[in-house]
Short mmCIF file of C-alpha atoms and ligand atoms in Angstrom, two decimals:
data_model
loop_
_atom_site.label_atom_id
_atom_site.label_comp_id
_atom_site.label_asym_id
_atom_site.label_seq_id
_atom_site.Cartn_x
_atom_site.Cartn_y
_atom_site.Cartn_z
CA MET A 1 95.85 27.78 35.35
CA THR A 2 96.87 24.47 36.83
CA GLY A 3 99.05 21.58 35.73
CA CYS A 4 101.80 21.56 33.08
CA ALA A 5 100.27 21.55 29.61
CA ASP A 6 101.53 19.42 26.78
CA GLU A 7 101.94 21.36 23.52
CA THR A 8 99.55 19.29 21.37
CA GLN A 9 96.86 19.57 24.04
CA VAL A 10 97.40 23.34 24.17
CA ILE A 11 97.10 23.63 20.38
CA VAL A 12 93.84 21.61 20.46
CA LYS A 13 92.43 23.83 23.19
CA LEU A 14 93.53 27.03 21.44
CA THR A 15 91.88 25.82 18.22
CA GLU A 16 88.67 25.08 20.18
CA ILE A 17 88.73 28.59 21.67
CA ILE A 18 89.20 30.15 18.20
CA ASP A 19 86.32 27.99 16.85
CA ARG A 20 84.01 29.15 19.69
CA VAL A 21 84.90 32.81 19.09
CA LEU A 22 84.29 32.36 15.36
CA ALA A 23 80.94 30.72 16.20
CA GLY A 24 80.06 33.93 18.06
CA LYS A 25 79.95 32.39 21.54
CA GLY A 26 83.40 32.67 23.06
CA ALA A 27 84.91 30.14 25.44
CA ALA A 28 84.27 30.96 29.06
CA ASP A 29 84.85 27.44 30.34
CA ILE A 30 88.11 26.22 28.64
CA ASP A 31 91.25 25.99 30.77
CA ILE A 32 94.33 25.45 28.63
CA GLY A 33 96.61 24.79 31.61
CA ASP A 34 99.92 26.47 32.56
CA ILE A 35 101.24 28.01 29.35
CA HIS A 36 104.37 29.22 31.15
CA GLY A 37 105.63 25.62 31.19
CA LEU A 38 105.55 25.43 27.36
CA GLN A 39 108.84 24.76 25.55
CA SER A 40 108.02 26.80 22.43
CA PRO A 41 108.03 30.58 23.01
CA GLU A 42 106.04 30.98 19.73
CA LEU A 43 103.30 28.69 21.04
CA ASN A 44 103.40 30.57 24.33
CA ALA A 45 102.91 33.92 22.52
CA LEU A 46 100.10 32.45 20.42
CA ALA A 47 98.37 31.08 23.53
CA GLU A 48 98.58 34.50 25.26
CA LYS A 49 97.04 36.22 22.23
CA VAL A 50 94.20 33.68 21.91
CA ILE A 51 93.44 34.00 25.63
CA MET A 52 93.35 37.82 25.32
CA LEU A 53 91.17 37.58 22.19
CA ASN A 54 88.73 35.33 24.05
CA THR A 55 88.66 37.60 27.13
CA GLN A 56 87.98 40.75 25.05
CA TYR A 57 85.37 38.90 23.01
CA LEU A 58 83.56 37.71 26.11
CA SER A 59 83.51 41.12 27.78
CA SER A 60 82.29 42.93 24.64
CA ARG A 61 79.64 40.30 23.83
CA SER A 62 77.17 41.11 26.64
CA PHE A 63 77.55 44.87 26.05
CA ILE A 64 76.84 44.53 22.30
CA LEU A 65 73.92 42.14 22.87
CA GLU A 66 72.32 44.60 25.37
CA LEU A 67 72.84 47.44 22.89
CA ALA A 68 71.21 45.41 20.13
CA ARG A 69 68.21 44.89 22.43
CA GLY A 70 68.07 48.67 23.00
CA VAL A 71 69.21 48.49 26.63
CA LEU A 72 71.53 51.43 27.27
CA ASP A 73 72.24 50.93 30.97
CA ALA A 74 75.39 48.76 30.57
CA GLU A 75 78.75 50.52 30.82
CA PRO A 76 80.87 49.99 27.65
CA PRO A 77 83.98 47.81 28.40
CA ARG A 78 87.25 49.78 28.45
CA ARG A 79 90.03 49.23 25.91
CA ASN A 80 88.17 46.56 24.01
CA PHE A 81 88.71 46.47 20.26
CA PHE A 82 85.48 44.42 19.72
CA ALA A 83 83.36 47.00 21.61
CA ASP A 84 85.10 50.21 20.51
CA PRO A 85 83.00 50.78 17.32
CA TYR A 86 79.82 50.40 19.38
CA LYS A 87 80.84 52.91 22.04
CA GLN A 88 80.09 55.88 19.75
CA LEU A 89 76.70 54.35 18.87
CA HIS A 90 75.98 53.79 22.57
CA SER A 91 76.85 57.40 23.44
CA GLU A 92 74.77 58.78 20.51
CA LEU A 93 71.77 56.66 21.53
CA CYS A 94 72.11 57.81 25.17
CA HIS A 95 72.18 61.46 24.06
CA LEU A 96 69.23 60.94 21.70
CA THR A 97 67.20 59.35 24.52
CA TRP A 98 67.98 62.36 26.74
CA GLN A 99 67.03 64.78 23.93
CA ILE A 100 63.70 63.01 23.34
CA THR A 101 62.93 63.23 27.07
CA GLN A 102 63.69 66.96 26.93
CA ILE A 103 61.41 67.38 23.90
CA ALA A 104 58.64 65.47 25.69
CA ASP A 105 59.03 67.99 28.55
CA GLY A 106 58.46 70.85 26.11
CA ASP A 107 62.05 71.85 25.30
CA TYR A 108 61.66 72.52 21.59
CA ASP A 109 65.10 74.12 21.26
CA GLN A 110 66.71 70.67 20.91
CA LYS A 111 68.38 69.89 17.61
CA VAL A 112 69.18 66.27 16.64
CA TYR A 113 72.26 65.52 14.48
CA PHE A 114 72.38 61.74 14.79
CA LEU A 115 71.47 59.41 11.89
CA GLY A 116 71.03 61.61 8.77
CA ASP A 117 67.42 61.22 7.58
CA PHE A 118 66.26 60.23 11.03
CA ALA A 119 67.66 63.52 12.42
CA VAL A 120 65.92 65.48 9.65
CA ALA A 121 62.59 63.82 10.46
CA ILE A 122 62.97 64.36 14.20
CA ASN A 123 63.95 68.03 13.73
CA LYS A 124 60.91 68.51 11.51
CA MET A 125 58.74 67.00 14.22
CA ILE A 126 60.30 69.34 16.84
CA ALA A 127 59.61 72.38 14.63
CA SER A 128 56.00 71.32 14.18
CA LEU A 129 55.60 70.70 17.94
CA ARG A 130 57.09 74.15 18.62
CA GLU A 131 54.58 75.78 16.23
CA ARG A 132 51.68 73.95 17.85
CA GLN A 133 52.88 74.94 21.30
CA GLN A 134 53.12 78.61 20.25
CA LEU A 135 49.65 78.43 18.77
CA SER A 136 48.21 76.79 21.86
CA ASP A 137 49.94 79.39 24.11
CA LYS A 138 48.40 82.12 22.00
CA ILE A 139 44.94 80.54 22.16
CA ILE A 140 45.21 80.25 25.96
CA GLU A 141 46.37 83.88 26.22
CA ASP A 142 43.55 85.08 23.90
CA GLU A 143 41.03 83.08 25.87
CA LYS A 144 42.26 84.61 29.14
CA GLN A 145 42.01 88.08 27.67
CA LEU A 146 38.54 87.36 26.31
CA ARG A 147 37.40 86.13 29.70
CA GLN A 148 38.79 89.28 31.29
CA TYR A 149 37.05 91.50 28.72
CA SER A 150 33.82 89.64 29.28
CA GLU A 151 34.13 90.09 33.08
CA GLU A 152 34.88 93.80 32.62
CA LEU A 153 31.97 94.14 30.24
CA LYS A 154 29.64 92.39 32.68
CA ALA A 155 30.84 94.64 35.53
CA SER A 156 30.48 97.79 33.48
CA ASN A 157 27.03 96.71 32.35
CA ALA A 158 26.00 96.08 35.95
CA THR A 159 27.41 99.51 36.88
CA LYS A 160 25.47 101.13 34.08
CA ASP A 161 22.22 99.35 35.08
CA ARG A 162 22.71 100.40 38.67
CA LEU A 163 23.48 103.98 37.71
CA PHE A 164 20.32 104.21 35.62
CA SER A 165 18.23 102.68 38.35
CA ILE A 166 19.61 105.11 40.95
CA ILE A 167 19.19 108.10 38.66
CA SER A 168 15.66 107.15 37.71
CA HIS A 169 14.40 106.20 41.18
CA ASP A 170 16.47 107.57 44.02
CA LEU A 171 17.80 110.83 42.70
CA ARG A 172 14.33 111.89 41.62
CA ASN A 173 12.86 111.85 45.15
CA PRO A 174 14.78 114.79 46.67
CA PHE A 175 14.07 116.86 43.57
CA ASN A 176 10.37 115.99 43.65
CA ALA A 177 10.33 117.14 47.27
CA LEU A 178 12.20 120.32 46.33
CA VAL A 179 9.71 121.16 43.57
CA ALA A 180 6.71 120.63 45.85
CA LEU A 181 8.26 122.47 48.83
CA SER A 182 9.45 125.44 46.79
CA GLU A 183 6.00 125.79 45.21
CA THR A 184 4.33 125.78 48.63
CA MET A 185 6.92 128.18 49.97
CA VAL A 186 6.28 130.64 47.14
CA ASN A 187 2.54 130.40 47.80
CA ASP A 188 3.08 130.95 51.55
CA LEU A 189 5.38 133.92 50.96
CA GLU A 190 2.89 135.42 48.52
CA ALA A 191 0.22 134.98 51.17
CA GLY A 192 2.54 136.69 53.70
CA ASP A 193 3.05 133.56 55.85
CA SER A 194 6.80 133.84 56.45
CA GLU A 195 6.80 131.50 59.49
CA MET A 196 5.66 128.53 57.42
CA ALA A 197 8.09 129.60 54.67
CA ILE A 198 11.00 129.17 57.11
CA ASP A 199 9.84 125.63 57.90
CA TYR A 200 9.63 124.86 54.19
CA ALA A 201 13.09 126.38 53.63
CA ARG A 202 14.46 123.97 56.31
CA MET A 203 12.76 121.03 54.64
CA MET A 204 14.14 122.18 51.30
CA HIS A 205 17.59 122.29 52.82
CA ASP A 206 17.17 118.67 54.00
CA SER A 207 16.10 117.62 50.50
CA VAL A 208 19.04 119.45 48.96
CA MET A 209 21.42 117.75 51.40
CA GLN A 210 19.91 114.34 50.60
CA GLY A 211 20.20 114.98 46.88
CA TYR A 212 23.73 116.25 47.32
CA GLN A 213 24.74 113.19 49.36
CA LEU A 214 23.23 110.87 46.76
CA LEU A 215 24.89 112.71 43.90
CA VAL A 216 28.32 112.76 45.52
CA ASN A 217 28.09 109.04 46.37
CA LEU A 218 26.93 108.31 42.85
CA LEU A 219 29.85 110.18 41.33
CA ASP A 220 32.37 108.66 43.77
CA TRP A 221 30.99 105.21 43.13
CA SER A 222 31.12 105.50 39.33
CA ARG A 223 34.67 106.88 39.53
CA GLN A 224 35.62 104.08 41.84
CA GLN A 225 34.07 101.47 39.50
CA SER A 226 36.25 102.72 36.66
CA ASN A 227 39.36 102.75 38.90
CA LYS A 228 39.68 106.50 38.71
CA ILE A 229 40.12 107.03 42.43
CA VAL A 230 43.77 107.15 43.40
CA TYR A 231 44.95 106.86 46.99
CA THR A 232 46.88 110.08 47.72
CA PRO A 233 48.17 110.31 51.29
CA ARG A 234 49.22 113.53 53.01
CA PRO A 235 49.09 114.57 56.66
CA PHE A 236 45.81 116.10 57.88
CA ASN A 237 44.00 116.78 61.13
CA PRO A 238 40.98 114.43 61.40
CA ARG A 239 39.32 116.76 63.94
CA ASN A 240 39.04 119.51 61.35
CA VAL A 241 37.58 117.10 58.76
CA ILE A 242 35.01 115.71 61.20
CA ASN A 243 34.06 119.16 62.53
CA TYR A 244 33.54 120.38 58.96
CA ILE A 245 31.23 117.42 58.16
CA ILE A 246 29.27 117.93 61.39
CA GLY A 247 28.85 121.59 60.37
CA LEU A 248 27.39 120.49 57.04
CA VAL A 249 24.74 118.28 58.65
CA GLU A 250 23.89 120.65 61.51
CA LEU A 251 20.64 121.83 59.96
CA SER A 252 19.47 118.30 59.08
CA ALA A 253 20.27 117.17 62.63
CA ALA A 254 18.42 120.17 64.08
CA SER A 255 15.34 119.48 61.95
CA LYS A 256 15.15 116.00 63.57
CA HIS A 257 16.16 117.40 66.99
CA ILE A 258 19.19 115.11 67.08
CA THR A 259 22.19 116.15 69.15
CA VAL A 260 25.60 115.49 67.57
CA GLU A 261 28.57 115.17 69.89
CA PHE A 262 32.22 114.82 68.89
CA THR A 263 35.03 113.64 71.18
CA ALA A 264 38.67 113.41 70.18
CA GLY A 265 41.38 112.84 72.78
CA SER A 266 44.26 115.10 71.84
CA GLU A 267 45.47 116.75 68.65
CA TYR A 268 46.01 114.05 66.08
CA THR A 269 47.61 114.03 62.67
CA ILE A 270 46.86 111.23 60.23
CA ASP A 271 49.04 110.64 57.19
CA SER A 272 46.40 109.22 54.87
CA ASP A 273 44.04 110.18 52.04
CA GLU A 274 41.88 113.02 53.36
CA THR A 275 39.25 112.82 50.59
CA LEU A 276 38.62 109.11 51.12
CA PHE A 277 38.62 109.61 54.91
CA SER A 278 36.13 112.43 54.65
CA THR A 279 33.79 110.44 52.34
CA ILE A 280 33.71 107.58 54.87
CA VAL A 281 32.96 109.89 57.81
CA ARG A 282 30.33 111.83 55.81
CA ASN A 283 28.50 108.60 54.91
CA LEU A 284 28.59 107.20 58.45
CA ILE A 285 27.37 110.45 60.04
CA SER A 286 24.68 110.96 57.42
CA ASN A 287 23.46 107.35 57.93
CA ALA A 288 23.44 107.84 61.71
CA LEU A 289 21.19 110.90 61.27
CA LYS A 290 19.04 109.18 58.69
CA TYR A 291 18.32 106.10 60.83
CA THR A 292 17.85 107.94 64.15
CA PRO A 293 14.35 109.14 65.01
CA ASP A 294 13.44 112.62 66.21
CA GLY A 295 15.13 113.59 69.51
CA GLY A 296 17.93 111.00 69.23
CA HIS A 297 21.63 111.24 69.76
CA VAL A 298 24.71 110.76 67.56
CA SER A 299 28.28 110.74 68.85
CA VAL A 300 31.54 110.64 66.94
CA GLU A 301 34.76 109.55 68.61
CA ILE A 302 38.43 109.20 67.63
CA THR A 303 40.56 106.83 69.68
CA ARG A 304 44.10 105.73 69.22
CA ALA A 305 44.97 102.02 68.77
CA ALA A 306 48.38 100.40 68.05
CA GLY A 307 49.71 102.12 64.91
CA SER A 308 46.25 103.29 63.84
CA TYR A 309 43.22 105.36 64.76
CA ASN A 310 39.66 104.14 65.27
CA ILE A 311 36.83 106.46 64.28
CA SER A 312 33.38 105.48 65.61
CA VAL A 313 29.98 106.91 64.77
CA LYS A 314 27.39 105.84 67.32
CA ASP A 315 23.66 106.53 67.12
CA SER A 316 20.59 105.87 69.23
CA GLY A 317 18.61 104.94 66.13
CA VAL A 318 16.64 102.01 64.77
CA GLY A 319 19.57 99.56 64.83
CA ILE A 320 20.15 96.69 62.42
CA ALA A 321 18.96 93.10 62.80
CA ALA A 322 21.82 90.62 63.30
CA HIS A 323 21.09 88.76 60.03
CA ARG A 324 21.38 92.00 58.01
CA GLN A 325 24.64 93.15 59.58
CA ALA A 326 26.76 90.61 57.66
CA MET A 327 25.28 91.77 54.33
CA LEU A 328 25.81 95.50 54.89
CA PHE A 329 29.22 95.62 53.20
CA SER A 330 28.51 93.10 50.45
CA ALA A 331 28.15 94.31 46.85
CA ASP A 332 26.00 91.26 46.00
CA ALA A 333 23.30 91.90 48.55
CA THR A 334 22.89 95.64 48.86
CA VAL A 335 19.64 96.56 50.53
CA SER A 336 18.48 100.03 51.22
CA THR A 337 15.84 100.85 53.78
CA PRO A 338 14.22 104.28 54.13
CA GLY A 339 15.30 106.59 56.98
CA THR A 340 13.11 107.49 59.96
CA ASN A 341 11.79 110.50 57.99
CA SER A 342 11.37 108.34 54.88
CA GLU A 343 14.73 109.55 53.55
CA THR A 344 15.65 107.51 50.49
CA GLY A 345 18.98 105.82 49.85
CA THR A 346 20.91 103.89 47.24
CA GLY A 347 22.75 101.26 49.25
CA LEU A 348 26.00 102.68 47.86
CA GLY A 349 27.23 104.48 50.97
CA LEU A 350 28.52 101.50 52.95
CA LEU A 351 29.96 99.87 49.83
CA LEU A 352 31.97 103.02 49.21
CA CYS A 353 33.01 103.07 52.88
CA LYS A 354 34.20 99.46 52.68
CA ASP A 355 36.25 100.06 49.49
CA PHE A 356 37.68 103.36 50.69
CA VAL A 357 38.63 101.93 54.11
CA ARG A 358 40.43 99.11 52.28
CA MET A 359 42.30 101.69 50.17
CA LEU A 360 43.36 103.43 53.39
CA GLY A 361 44.65 100.08 54.69
CA GLY A 362 42.11 99.88 57.52
CA LYS A 363 39.01 97.88 58.50
CA ILE A 364 35.34 98.71 59.04
CA TRP A 365 32.84 96.96 61.28
CA VAL A 366 29.45 97.45 62.91
CA GLU A 367 27.96 96.70 66.31
CA SER A 368 24.24 97.09 66.46
CA GLU A 369 21.09 95.95 68.19
CA GLU A 370 17.67 96.33 66.63
CA GLY A 371 15.76 99.16 68.29
CA LYS A 372 18.75 100.29 70.35
CA GLY A 373 21.11 101.92 67.83
CA SER A 374 24.30 101.20 65.92
CA THR A 375 28.00 101.94 66.16
CA PHE A 376 30.01 101.94 62.91
CA THR A 377 33.78 101.97 63.46
CA PHE A 378 36.63 102.14 60.98
CA SER A 379 40.38 102.08 61.51
CA VAL A 380 43.04 104.07 59.63
CA PRO A 381 46.76 103.35 59.90
CA GLU A 382 48.83 106.34 61.08
CA LYS A 383 51.23 105.95 58.17
CA PRO A 384 50.39 105.71 54.44
CA ALA A 385 49.16 102.32 53.38
CA THR A 386 51.25 102.27 50.19
CA ASP A 387 50.95 98.47 49.71
CA GLU A 388 47.19 98.54 49.85
CA ALA A 389 46.72 101.38 47.44
P1 ADP B 1 21.71 103.96 51.97
O1 ADP B 1 21.79 104.59 53.32
O2 ADP B 1 21.83 104.94 50.87
O3 ADP B 1 20.58 103.02 51.83
P2 ADP B 1 24.11 102.65 52.81
O4 ADP B 1 25.03 101.76 52.05
O5 ADP B 1 24.70 103.84 53.45
O6 ADP B 1 23.01 103.04 51.79
O7 ADP B 1 23.38 101.78 53.88
C1 ADP B 1 22.84 100.53 53.52
C2 ADP B 1 21.76 100.13 54.50
O8 ADP B 1 22.36 99.87 55.78
C3 ADP B 1 20.75 101.21 54.78
O9 ADP B 1 19.73 101.27 53.79
C4 ADP B 1 20.22 100.80 56.15
O10 ADP B 1 19.28 99.75 55.99
C5 ADP B 1 21.47 100.21 56.82
N1 ADP B 1 22.14 101.22 57.67
C6 ADP B 1 23.24 101.92 57.40
N2 ADP B 1 23.61 102.72 58.44
C7 ADP B 1 22.70 102.50 59.40
C8 ADP B 1 22.51 103.02 60.73
N3 ADP B 1 23.34 103.90 61.27
N4 ADP B 1 21.45 102.56 61.42
C9 ADP B 1 20.59 101.64 60.90
N5 ADP B 1 20.72 101.12 59.65
C10 ADP B 1 21.75 101.54 58.92
#
């Protein structure tokens, strides 16, 4: 403040300030001069109070006006008796805004206490939103479950259709052959022709083996479809398993004059599921015999790779065209072709192999050239594949 004020002038200015405050504007632009030069201490005290009143009024005014417009960004002025009653309102409105944002984000545990009836209405709205949310969650959950049931139903229906089709078409063939062969054999034996009877007995054995292979695959496949096959690892010697399977197919191989050779480096022990392993090997060897013409050759080999074993079944048979190789392990495009002696099939064998190899934690693949033969190889980890099971 500049200049030495005269008392009358100061009183006029103070009155003007009070008038402006009473008019709701405040006086930002009035300089009442140097009040310290005033003679009257009473006037000096009055001037100080009016100046303070004006300052507080001015600083509270913008805050209150913003609040009235619903703008909550402004900081409330400190120690201001004009603004103090609005501070509580400001803080309640800030909290309410935050609560409404939370509710909009799905937090229905909020409870509003501000503004009596308003709070009751808001809390009612929150309760109704919570109910709707619960209902919608339940509908989504039910829908998911229904979709899953429908998928399961579709799969089980497809399994059932496939089972019936296999039973009615494929399983009948080996039995038809058995009936015809056994009849002829009886006739030959009755006529004293035991040489022919031995041939028929061999053919009957082939039919029995075919039927057996089909039946076992069928049972394994239906168990696998209903998730009843459990991966159970324990140490076993793969040589013994493979030798046993080769022993089972010896007669069938001999009837087609196919030589079966088995090479395994040294003594191995695999800690895996022996039943699954044996089903895979049985299918691959039986396919190799089925698709190899008279006088051919089948060789089985175990080799060691990093942390796993590779088992290959190689044949000198009909081979598989490149475009069919990709579809061999696909459940959607199973195709079965007859063997070189018109042996029938179901197209289940390789599907089982693929699923069982996956359960063992390994891989299966084929290398083949039409007319030159095929090599099916699968890998098995040395140690149990607990994560995959
Ligand atoms: P299936 O032998 O009962 O038909 P698989 O799933 O074992 O069923 O085989 C599917 C198809 O793959 C066979 O029908 C055949 O066309 C082909 N296949 C499988 N193994 C061989 C093989 N070693 N040589 C040639 N073709 C094969």
